[in-house]
mmCIF file of C-alpha atoms and ligand atoms in Angstrom:
data_model
loop_
_atom_site.group_PDB
_atom_site.id
_atom_site.type_symbol
_atom_site.label_atom_id
_atom_site.label_comp_id
_atom_site.label_asym_id
_atom_site.label_seq_id
_atom_site.Cartn_x
_atom_site.Cartn_y
_atom_site.Cartn_z
ATOM 1 C CA MET A 1 -0.261 -0.140 -0.104
ATOM 2 C CA SER A 2 1.798 3.008 -0.980
ATOM 3 C CA LYS A 3 1.718 6.032 1.425
ATOM 4 C CA PHE A 4 0.612 9.490 0.594
ATOM 5 C CA GLU A 5 3.541 11.915 1.831
ATOM 6 C CA VAL A 6 1.879 15.008 3.259
ATOM 7 C CA LYS A 7 4.953 17.808 3.487
ATOM 8 C CA GLY A 8 4.814 20.126 0.926
ATOM 9 C CA LYS A 9 1.738 18.971 -1.012
ATOM 10 C CA ASN A 10 -0.968 21.296 -2.224
ATOM 11 C CA VAL A 11 -4.403 20.203 -0.412
ATOM 12 C CA LEU A 12 -8.068 21.532 -1.290
ATOM 13 C CA ILE A 13 -10.135 21.022 1.625
ATOM 14 C CA THR A 14 -13.691 21.869 1.162
ATOM 15 C CA GLY A 15 -16.039 22.709 4.572
ATOM 16 C CA ALA A 16 -12.863 23.703 6.294
ATOM 17 C CA ALA A 17 -14.546 26.283 8.830
ATOM 18 C CA SER A 18 -16.051 23.715 10.862
ATOM 19 C CA GLY A 19 -16.536 20.244 12.481
ATOM 20 C CA ILE A 20 -14.277 17.217 10.485
ATOM 21 C CA GLY A 21 -12.979 19.268 7.572
ATOM 22 C CA LYS A 22 -11.545 22.044 9.925
ATOM 23 C CA GLU A 23 -10.077 18.986 12.199
ATOM 24 C CA LEU A 24 -8.558 17.681 8.875
ATOM 25 C CA SER A 25 -7.011 21.138 8.170
ATOM 26 C CA LEU A 26 -5.046 21.166 11.164
ATOM 27 C CA LEU A 27 -3.581 17.778 10.869
ATOM 28 C CA PHE A 28 -2.776 18.289 7.561
ATOM 29 C CA ALA A 29 -1.203 21.652 8.385
ATOM 30 C CA ARG A 30 0.609 20.153 11.082
ATOM 31 C CA ASP A 31 2.234 17.841 8.882
ATOM 32 C CA GLY A 32 3.523 20.819 6.340
ATOM 33 C CA ALA A 33 0.905 20.460 3.707
ATOM 34 C CA ASN A 34 -0.117 23.930 1.901
ATOM 35 C CA LEU A 35 -3.728 24.245 1.880
ATOM 36 C CA VAL A 36 -6.619 25.487 -0.143
ATOM 37 C CA LEU A 37 -9.614 25.710 2.264
ATOM 38 C CA ASP A 38 -13.289 26.680 1.026
ATOM 39 C CA ASP A 39 -16.353 27.248 3.240
ATOM 40 C CA VAL A 40 -19.799 29.419 2.604
ATOM 41 C CA PRO A 41 -19.355 33.001 1.964
ATOM 42 C CA GLY A 42 -21.235 33.467 5.525
ATOM 43 C CA LYS A 43 -17.927 32.223 7.177
ATOM 44 C CA ARG A 44 -15.610 34.501 5.682
ATOM 45 C CA ALA A 45 -14.396 35.978 8.972
ATOM 46 C CA SER A 46 -13.876 32.530 10.631
ATOM 47 C CA LEU A 47 -12.250 30.884 7.619
ATOM 48 C CA ASP A 48 -10.077 33.404 7.184
ATOM 49 C CA GLN A 49 -8.646 33.829 10.626
ATOM 50 C CA TRP A 50 -8.054 30.068 10.768
ATOM 51 C CA ALA A 51 -6.264 30.029 7.656
ATOM 52 C CA ASN A 52 -4.245 32.706 9.488
ATOM 53 C CA GLU A 53 -3.706 30.585 12.307
ATOM 54 C CA LEU A 54 -2.461 27.548 10.415
ATOM 55 C CA HIS A 55 -0.170 29.757 8.461
ATOM 56 C CA ASN A 56 1.489 31.361 11.489
ATOM 57 C CA LYS A 57 1.519 28.332 13.705
ATOM 58 C CA PHE A 58 2.853 25.662 10.932
ATOM 59 C CA ASN A 59 4.668 27.950 8.346
ATOM 60 C CA VAL A 60 2.584 26.526 5.485
ATOM 61 C CA GLN A 61 0.631 28.464 2.453
ATOM 62 C CA VAL A 62 -3.124 28.992 3.292
ATOM 63 C CA TRP A 63 -5.418 30.490 0.761
ATOM 64 C CA PRO A 64 -9.034 30.675 2.008
ATOM 65 C CA PHE A 65 -11.691 30.765 -0.402
ATOM 66 C CA HIS A 66 -15.320 31.804 0.088
ATOM 67 C CA ILE A 67 -17.085 29.774 -2.533
ATOM 68 C CA ASP A 68 -20.730 28.631 -2.439
ATOM 69 C CA LEU A 69 -20.449 24.898 -3.767
ATOM 70 C CA ALA A 70 -24.469 25.182 -4.135
ATOM 71 C CA GLU A 71 -23.881 27.424 -6.874
ATOM 72 C CA GLU A 72 -24.231 26.528 -10.683
ATOM 73 C CA LYS A 73 -20.328 27.119 -11.477
ATOM 74 C CA GLY A 74 -19.264 27.011 -7.926
ATOM 75 C CA PRO A 75 -17.166 23.807 -7.735
ATOM 76 C CA GLU A 76 -15.267 24.722 -11.156
ATOM 77 C CA LYS A 77 -14.570 28.197 -10.046
ATOM 78 C CA LEU A 78 -13.051 26.494 -6.712
ATOM 79 C CA TYR A 79 -11.226 24.059 -8.410
ATOM 80 C CA GLU A 80 -9.824 26.633 -11.173
ATOM 81 C CA THR A 81 -8.773 29.482 -8.504
ATOM 82 C CA ALA A 82 -7.393 26.454 -6.360
ATOM 83 C CA LYS A 83 -5.050 25.513 -9.093
ATOM 84 C CA GLU A 84 -4.150 29.429 -9.858
ATOM 85 C CA ALA A 85 -3.077 30.068 -6.204
ATOM 86 C CA ALA A 86 -1.519 26.601 -5.673
ATOM 87 C CA GLY A 87 0.284 25.546 -9.018
ATOM 88 C CA ARG A 88 -1.159 22.164 -8.523
ATOM 89 C CA ILE A 89 -3.319 20.147 -6.527
ATOM 90 C CA ASP A 90 -2.015 16.832 -4.968
ATOM 91 C CA ALA A 91 -4.949 16.119 -2.949
ATOM 92 C CA VAL A 92 -8.550 16.813 -2.720
ATOM 93 C CA ILE A 93 -10.819 16.524 0.477
ATOM 94 C CA ASN A 94 -14.794 16.601 -0.329
ATOM 95 C CA ASP A 95 -15.795 17.378 3.292
ATOM 96 C CA ALA A 96 -18.274 20.100 2.676
ATOM 97 C CA GLY A 97 -22.036 18.506 3.012
ATOM 98 C CA THR A 98 -25.406 19.865 4.763
ATOM 99 C CA LEU A 99 -28.031 17.336 6.242
ATOM 100 C CA GLU A 100 -32.121 17.793 6.444
ATOM 101 C CA TYR A 101 -34.249 15.830 8.927
ATOM 102 C CA GLY A 102 -37.671 15.073 9.175
ATOM 103 C CA ASN A 103 -40.452 13.605 7.089
ATOM 104 C CA PHE A 104 -39.534 13.598 3.425
ATOM 105 C CA ALA A 105 -42.700 15.179 2.123
ATOM 106 C CA ASP A 106 -42.397 18.215 4.662
ATOM 107 C CA ILE A 107 -38.713 19.132 4.551
ATOM 108 C CA ASP A 108 -38.428 22.382 2.763
ATOM 109 C CA TYR A 109 -37.974 21.632 -1.082
ATOM 110 C CA ASP A 110 -35.167 24.154 -1.655
ATOM 111 C CA LYS A 111 -33.144 22.860 1.183
ATOM 112 C CA GLN A 112 -33.424 19.407 0.333
ATOM 113 C CA TYR A 113 -32.487 20.505 -3.520
ATOM 114 C CA ILE A 114 -28.998 22.403 -2.212
ATOM 115 C CA MET A 115 -28.176 19.233 0.029
ATOM 116 C CA ILE A 116 -28.032 17.378 -3.416
ATOM 117 C CA LYS A 117 -26.356 20.135 -5.096
ATOM 118 C CA VAL A 118 -23.622 20.258 -1.992
ATOM 119 C CA ASN A 119 -23.410 16.454 -0.829
ATOM 120 C CA VAL A 120 -23.686 14.821 -4.409
ATOM 121 C CA LEU A 121 -22.979 17.417 -7.414
ATOM 122 C CA ALA A 122 -20.161 19.388 -5.767
ATOM 123 C CA LEU A 123 -18.497 16.479 -4.556
ATOM 124 C CA TYR A 124 -18.812 14.844 -8.052
ATOM 125 C CA LYS A 125 -17.378 17.885 -10.007
ATOM 126 C CA LEU A 126 -14.534 18.357 -8.007
ATOM 127 C CA THR A 127 -13.497 14.613 -8.262
ATOM 128 C CA ARG A 128 -14.176 14.563 -11.807
ATOM 129 C CA LEU A 129 -12.168 17.716 -11.998
ATOM 130 C CA ALA A 130 -9.132 16.562 -9.932
ATOM 131 C CA VAL A 131 -8.812 12.627 -10.927
ATOM 132 C CA PRO A 132 -8.016 13.545 -14.613
ATOM 133 C CA ASP A 133 -5.348 15.987 -13.406
ATOM 134 C CA MET A 134 -4.083 13.590 -10.881
ATOM 135 C CA ILE A 135 -4.104 10.770 -13.281
ATOM 136 C CA ILE A 136 -1.895 12.978 -15.739
ATOM 137 C CA ALA A 137 0.166 13.720 -12.857
ATOM 138 C CA GLY A 138 0.650 9.977 -12.133
ATOM 139 C CA SER A 139 -0.075 10.456 -8.579
ATOM 140 C CA GLY A 140 -2.707 12.334 -6.343
ATOM 141 C CA GLN A 141 -5.279 11.473 -3.511
ATOM 142 C CA VAL A 142 -8.968 12.428 -3.184
ATOM 143 C CA MET A 143 -10.740 11.591 0.119
ATOM 144 C CA ASN A 144 -14.525 11.467 -0.388
ATOM 145 C CA LEU A 145 -16.464 12.052 2.963
ATOM 146 C CA SER A 146 -19.318 9.618 2.824
ATOM 147 C CA SER A 147 -21.046 8.248 6.356
ATOM 148 C CA CYS A 148 -22.442 5.172 7.845
ATOM 149 C CA SER A 149 -25.594 6.545 6.414
ATOM 150 C CA ALA A 150 -24.710 5.508 3.262
ATOM 151 C CA PHE A 151 -25.104 1.672 3.667
ATOM 152 C CA GLN A 152 -28.717 1.524 4.510
ATOM 153 C CA PRO A 153 -31.700 3.900 4.027
ATOM 154 C CA THR A 154 -31.953 6.244 6.695
ATOM 155 C CA VAL A 155 -35.575 7.020 7.942
ATOM 156 C CA TYR A 156 -36.435 10.735 8.405
ATOM 157 C CA HIS A 157 -33.470 11.757 6.725
ATOM 158 C CA ALA A 158 -34.019 9.765 3.463
ATOM 159 C CA VAL A 159 -32.254 12.288 1.028
ATOM 160 C CA TYR A 160 -29.316 12.744 3.174
ATOM 161 C CA GLY A 161 -28.354 8.961 3.410
ATOM 162 C CA ALA A 162 -29.237 8.481 -0.480
ATOM 163 C CA THR A 163 -26.478 11.434 -1.384
ATOM 164 C CA LYS A 164 -24.125 9.531 0.870
ATOM 165 C CA ALA A 165 -25.039 6.248 -1.012
ATOM 166 C CA PHE A 166 -24.344 7.803 -4.152
ATOM 167 C CA VAL A 167 -20.854 9.137 -2.838
ATOM 168 C CA GLN A 168 -20.048 5.608 -1.263
ATOM 169 C CA SER A 169 -20.879 4.044 -4.799
ATOM 170 C CA MET A 170 -19.021 6.327 -6.985
ATOM 171 C CA SER A 171 -16.144 6.763 -5.253
ATOM 172 C CA GLU A 172 -15.277 2.899 -4.359
ATOM 173 C CA ALA A 173 -16.189 2.319 -8.139
ATOM 174 C CA ILE A 174 -13.473 4.939 -9.406
ATOM 175 C CA ASN A 175 -10.734 4.138 -6.947
ATOM 176 C CA ALA A 176 -11.168 0.149 -8.547
ATOM 177 C CA GLU A 177 -11.061 1.624 -12.105
ATOM 178 C CA ILE A 178 -7.800 3.975 -11.651
ATOM 179 C CA LYS A 179 -5.582 1.159 -9.867
ATOM 180 C CA GLY A 180 -2.237 1.312 -11.037
ATOM 181 C CA THR A 181 -2.245 4.922 -12.094
ATOM 182 C CA GLY A 182 -1.104 6.279 -9.113
ATOM 183 C CA VAL A 183 -4.358 8.066 -7.836
ATOM 184 C CA LYS A 184 -6.461 6.736 -5.385
ATOM 185 C CA VAL A 185 -9.913 7.757 -3.845
ATOM 186 C CA LEU A 186 -10.532 7.132 -0.286
ATOM 187 C CA THR A 187 -14.321 6.872 0.794
ATOM 188 C CA PHE A 188 -14.407 7.814 4.337
ATOM 189 C CA SER A 189 -17.780 7.048 6.422
ATOM 190 C CA PRO A 190 -17.835 8.400 9.599
ATOM 191 C CA PRO A 191 -20.538 7.252 12.107
ATOM 192 C CA TYR A 192 -22.688 10.226 13.966
ATOM 193 C CA THR A 193 -20.119 12.939 15.277
ATOM 194 C CA LYS A 194 -20.516 15.936 17.449
ATOM 195 C CA THR A 195 -20.241 18.777 15.053
ATOM 196 C CA PRO A 196 -22.506 21.945 14.208
ATOM 197 C CA LEU A 197 -23.773 19.405 11.337
ATOM 198 C CA LEU A 198 -25.800 17.519 13.959
ATOM 199 C CA LYS A 199 -27.443 20.964 15.186
ATOM 200 C CA SER A 200 -28.518 21.949 12.140
ATOM 201 C CA GLY A 201 -31.520 20.910 9.825
ATOM 202 C CA ASN A 202 -33.827 19.869 12.758
ATOM 203 C CA MET A 203 -31.523 17.112 13.772
ATOM 204 C CA PRO A 204 -32.873 15.566 17.151
ATOM 205 C CA ASP A 205 -30.887 15.757 20.304
ATOM 206 C CA LYS A 206 -31.684 12.383 20.965
ATOM 207 C CA MET A 207 -32.182 9.119 18.698
ATOM 208 C CA PHE A 208 -32.111 5.723 19.909
ATOM 209 C CA TRP A 209 -29.378 4.894 17.156
ATOM 210 C CA TYR A 210 -26.790 7.244 19.171
ATOM 211 C CA LYS A 211 -26.711 4.810 21.917
ATOM 212 C CA ILE A 212 -25.684 1.980 19.485
ATOM 213 C CA SER A 213 -23.132 4.222 17.074
ATOM 214 C CA GLY A 214 -21.666 6.600 19.750
ATOM 215 C CA LEU A 215 -21.426 10.313 19.458
ATOM 216 C CA TRP A 216 -17.931 10.771 18.340
ATOM 217 C CA ASP A 217 -15.501 13.695 18.786
ATOM 218 C CA PRO A 218 -14.621 15.417 15.577
ATOM 219 C CA ALA A 219 -11.013 15.234 16.171
ATOM 220 C CA VAL A 220 -10.946 11.392 17.128
ATOM 221 C CA ILE A 221 -12.880 11.165 13.652
ATOM 222 C CA ALA A 222 -10.696 13.281 11.746
ATOM 223 C CA SER A 223 -7.578 11.706 12.858
ATOM 224 C CA LYS A 224 -8.746 8.444 12.087
ATOM 225 C CA GLY A 225 -9.869 9.387 8.295
ATOM 226 C CA TYR A 226 -6.433 11.124 8.059
ATOM 227 C CA GLN A 227 -4.564 8.317 8.969
ATOM 228 C CA ALA A 228 -6.383 6.062 6.652
ATOM 229 C CA PHE A 229 -5.461 8.969 4.182
ATOM 230 C CA LYS A 230 -1.541 9.086 4.849
ATOM 231 C CA GLN A 231 -1.420 5.029 4.714
ATOM 232 C CA GLY A 232 -3.088 4.979 1.254
ATOM 233 C CA LYS A 233 -5.968 3.085 2.435
ATOM 234 C CA VAL A 234 -9.516 3.409 0.131
ATOM 235 C CA ILE A 235 -11.969 2.649 2.567
ATOM 236 C CA CYS A 236 -12.368 3.855 6.190
ATOM 237 C CA ILE A 237 -15.124 3.404 8.512
ATOM 238 C CA PRO A 238 -14.226 4.246 12.240
ATOM 239 C CA GLY A 239 -14.674 1.978 15.105
ATOM 240 C CA PRO A 240 -14.689 -1.791 14.852
ATOM 241 C CA MET A 241 -18.349 -1.883 15.671
ATOM 242 C CA ASN A 242 -19.508 0.704 13.078
ATOM 243 C CA TRP A 243 -17.360 -1.080 10.786
ATOM 244 C CA LEU A 244 -19.048 -4.818 11.573
ATOM 245 C CA MET A 245 -22.362 -2.958 11.470
ATOM 246 C CA HIS A 246 -22.241 -1.439 8.146
ATOM 247 C CA SER A 247 -19.813 -3.657 6.442
ATOM 248 C CA LEU A 248 -21.467 -7.182 7.267
ATOM 249 C CA VAL A 249 -24.427 -7.275 9.339
ATOM 250 C CA VAL A 250 -26.797 -4.653 6.972
ATOM 251 C CA ARG A 251 -25.649 -6.188 4.123
ATOM 252 C CA MET A 252 -26.687 -9.677 4.792
ATOM 253 C CA SER A 253 -30.158 -8.536 6.742
ATOM 254 C CA PRO A 254 -33.334 -8.312 4.928
ATOM 255 C CA HIS A 255 -34.244 -4.765 3.736
ATOM 256 C CA ASN A 256 -37.771 -4.913 5.372
ATOM 257 C CA LEU A 257 -36.171 -5.280 8.753
ATOM 258 C CA LEU A 258 -33.370 -3.030 8.061
ATOM 259 C CA ASN A 259 -36.270 -0.293 7.091
ATOM 260 C CA ALA A 260 -38.495 -1.293 10.147
ATOM 261 C CA ILE A 261 -35.255 -0.888 12.817
ATOM 262 C CA SER A 262 -34.603 2.357 11.171
ATOM 263 C CA LEU A 263 -38.032 3.985 11.640
ATOM 264 C CA TRP A 264 -37.614 3.237 15.265
ATOM 265 C CA ALA A 265 -34.018 4.071 15.892
ATOM 266 C CA MET A 266 -33.899 7.166 13.876
ATOM 267 C CA LYS A 267 -36.637 8.741 15.425
ATOM 268 C CA GLY A 268 -36.294 11.900 17.788
ATOM 269 C CA ARG A 269 -36.713 11.052 21.306
HETATM 270 N N1 NAP B 1 -21.222 15.002 11.704
HETATM 271 C C1 NAP B 1 -21.596 13.876 11.561
HETATM 272 O O1 NAP B 1 -22.259 13.251 12.116
HETATM 273 C C2 NAP B 1 -21.203 13.210 10.140
HETATM 274 C C3 NAP B 1 -20.866 11.890 10.186
HETATM 275 C C4 NAP B 1 -20.903 11.198 8.843
HETATM 276 C C5 NAP B 1 -20.610 12.150 7.657
HETATM 277 N N2 NAP B 1 -20.420 13.377 7.782
HETATM 278 C C6 NAP B 1 -19.960 14.038 6.864
HETATM 279 O O2 NAP B 1 -19.021 14.618 7.348
HETATM 280 C C7 NAP B 1 -18.914 16.436 6.271
HETATM 281 C C8 NAP B 1 -18.422 17.341 7.306
HETATM 282 O O3 NAP B 1 -19.640 17.017 8.191
HETATM 283 P P1 NAP B 1 -19.564 17.971 9.687
HETATM 284 O O4 NAP B 1 -20.114 17.136 10.710
HETATM 285 O O5 NAP B 1 -17.793 18.410 9.802
HETATM 286 O O6 NAP B 1 -20.318 19.230 9.072
HETATM 287 P P2 NAP B 1 -20.035 20.964 9.591
HETATM 288 O O7 NAP B 1 -19.340 21.276 11.019
HETATM 289 O O8 NAP B 1 -21.333 21.609 9.330
HETATM 290 O O9 NAP B 1 -19.157 21.373 8.524
HETATM 291 C C9 NAP B 1 -19.398 21.370 7.165
HETATM 292 C C10 NAP B 1 -19.066 22.549 6.257
HETATM 293 O O10 NAP B 1 -19.274 22.713 5.342
HETATM 294 C C11 NAP B 1 -19.747 23.751 4.913
HETATM 295 N N3 NAP B 1 -20.939 23.938 3.515
HETATM 296 C C12 NAP B 1 -22.464 23.381 3.532
HETATM 297 N N4 NAP B 1 -22.676 23.829 2.491
HETATM 298 C C13 NAP B 1 -21.401 24.274 1.605
HETATM 299 C C14 NAP B 1 -21.341 24.826 0.346
HETATM 300 N N5 NAP B 1 -22.598 24.931 -0.331
HETATM 301 N N6 NAP B 1 -20.577 25.791 -0.179
HETATM 302 C C15 NAP B 1 -19.347 25.433 0.940
HETATM 303 N N7 NAP B 1 -19.108 24.901 1.751
HETATM 304 C C16 NAP B 1 -20.382 24.373 2.492
HETATM 305 C C17 NAP B 1 -20.795 24.068 6.192
HETATM 306 O O11 NAP B 1 -21.163 25.528 6.018
HETATM 307 P P3 NAP B 1 -22.873 25.826 6.742
HETATM 308 O O12 NAP B 1 -22.497 25.227 8.279
HETATM 309 O O13 NAP B 1 -23.080 26.974 6.818
HETATM 310 O O14 NAP B 1 -23.729 24.672 6.349
HETATM 311 C C18 NAP B 1 -19.633 23.864 7.340
HETATM 312 O O15 NAP B 1 -19.218 24.796 7.259
HETATM 313 C C19 NAP B 1 -20.158 16.105 5.526
HETATM 314 O O16 NAP B 1 -20.119 15.757 4.362
HETATM 315 C C20 NAP B 1 -21.106 15.120 6.338
HETATM 316 O O17 NAP B 1 -22.173 14.524 5.890
HETATM 317 C C21 NAP B 1 -20.510 14.231 9.152
#
């Protein structure tokens, strides 16, 4: 398994002002990567401050961008400006995402649509733009943020789970296709993690499922994804229990049973 040498590499990270993306940017900067960071325009001040902190503490170059990935040409604009700034992009971390919880028919249409644009379309576009450049260069890595929600239908966040199923499926398939090119795609599938995401989109404070999966610390989750990325792994589901549940148990269980359990375990309490 070939390893990814972080020092001196140019790494593009989306969703970098918050949660798992922010923690990942800290780990890459600490090991000497130059960073292109993006988050929503509304987080301009906090992203710029974070970029300054990383630059001052670790003496790496950090370019903050405030491009909305849900905009029509947002991902294209980010990739082009990132290349202009950094010269070349050695790694892309597709972390930006949104989540909406509730009954499918009640959740605001525009919010569901934006979730599909960010979680699916923007991630697809950035992967599609970066991988061919990396293949030509003969090296590079992508980390796509999927979720444990990718492996079975997630009742009350049906569209969110479906966006992650897209990420999981596409990323695993691409990685298989590009074997031998020097380029890899890591599909990173965390369990529920205590970030602002779980306080957004009407997510309930309590669900029975949290008792099974746990509510993880973002720094711990980021560190597990980061280690997998550096080691050149292509699948990462943090935690042995989560791995067992989502890689084996749900794949061997009848769908009707899974959906009934999901209906019960995903209800807000
Ligand atoms: N937390 C979990 O339980 C969990 C579990 C598994 C997988 N994940 C995945 O991990 C990734 C990071 O999640 P997180 O929990 O760290 O969430 P987070 O703290 O909310 O961070 C995500 C960041 O992405 C930004 N973003 C959203 N839409 C964007 C857009 N249109 N353009 C640019 N940036 C945008 C968010 O801004 P806003 O705050 O303005 O939306 C936020 O700053 C997501 O893909 C998520 O689905 C999370």
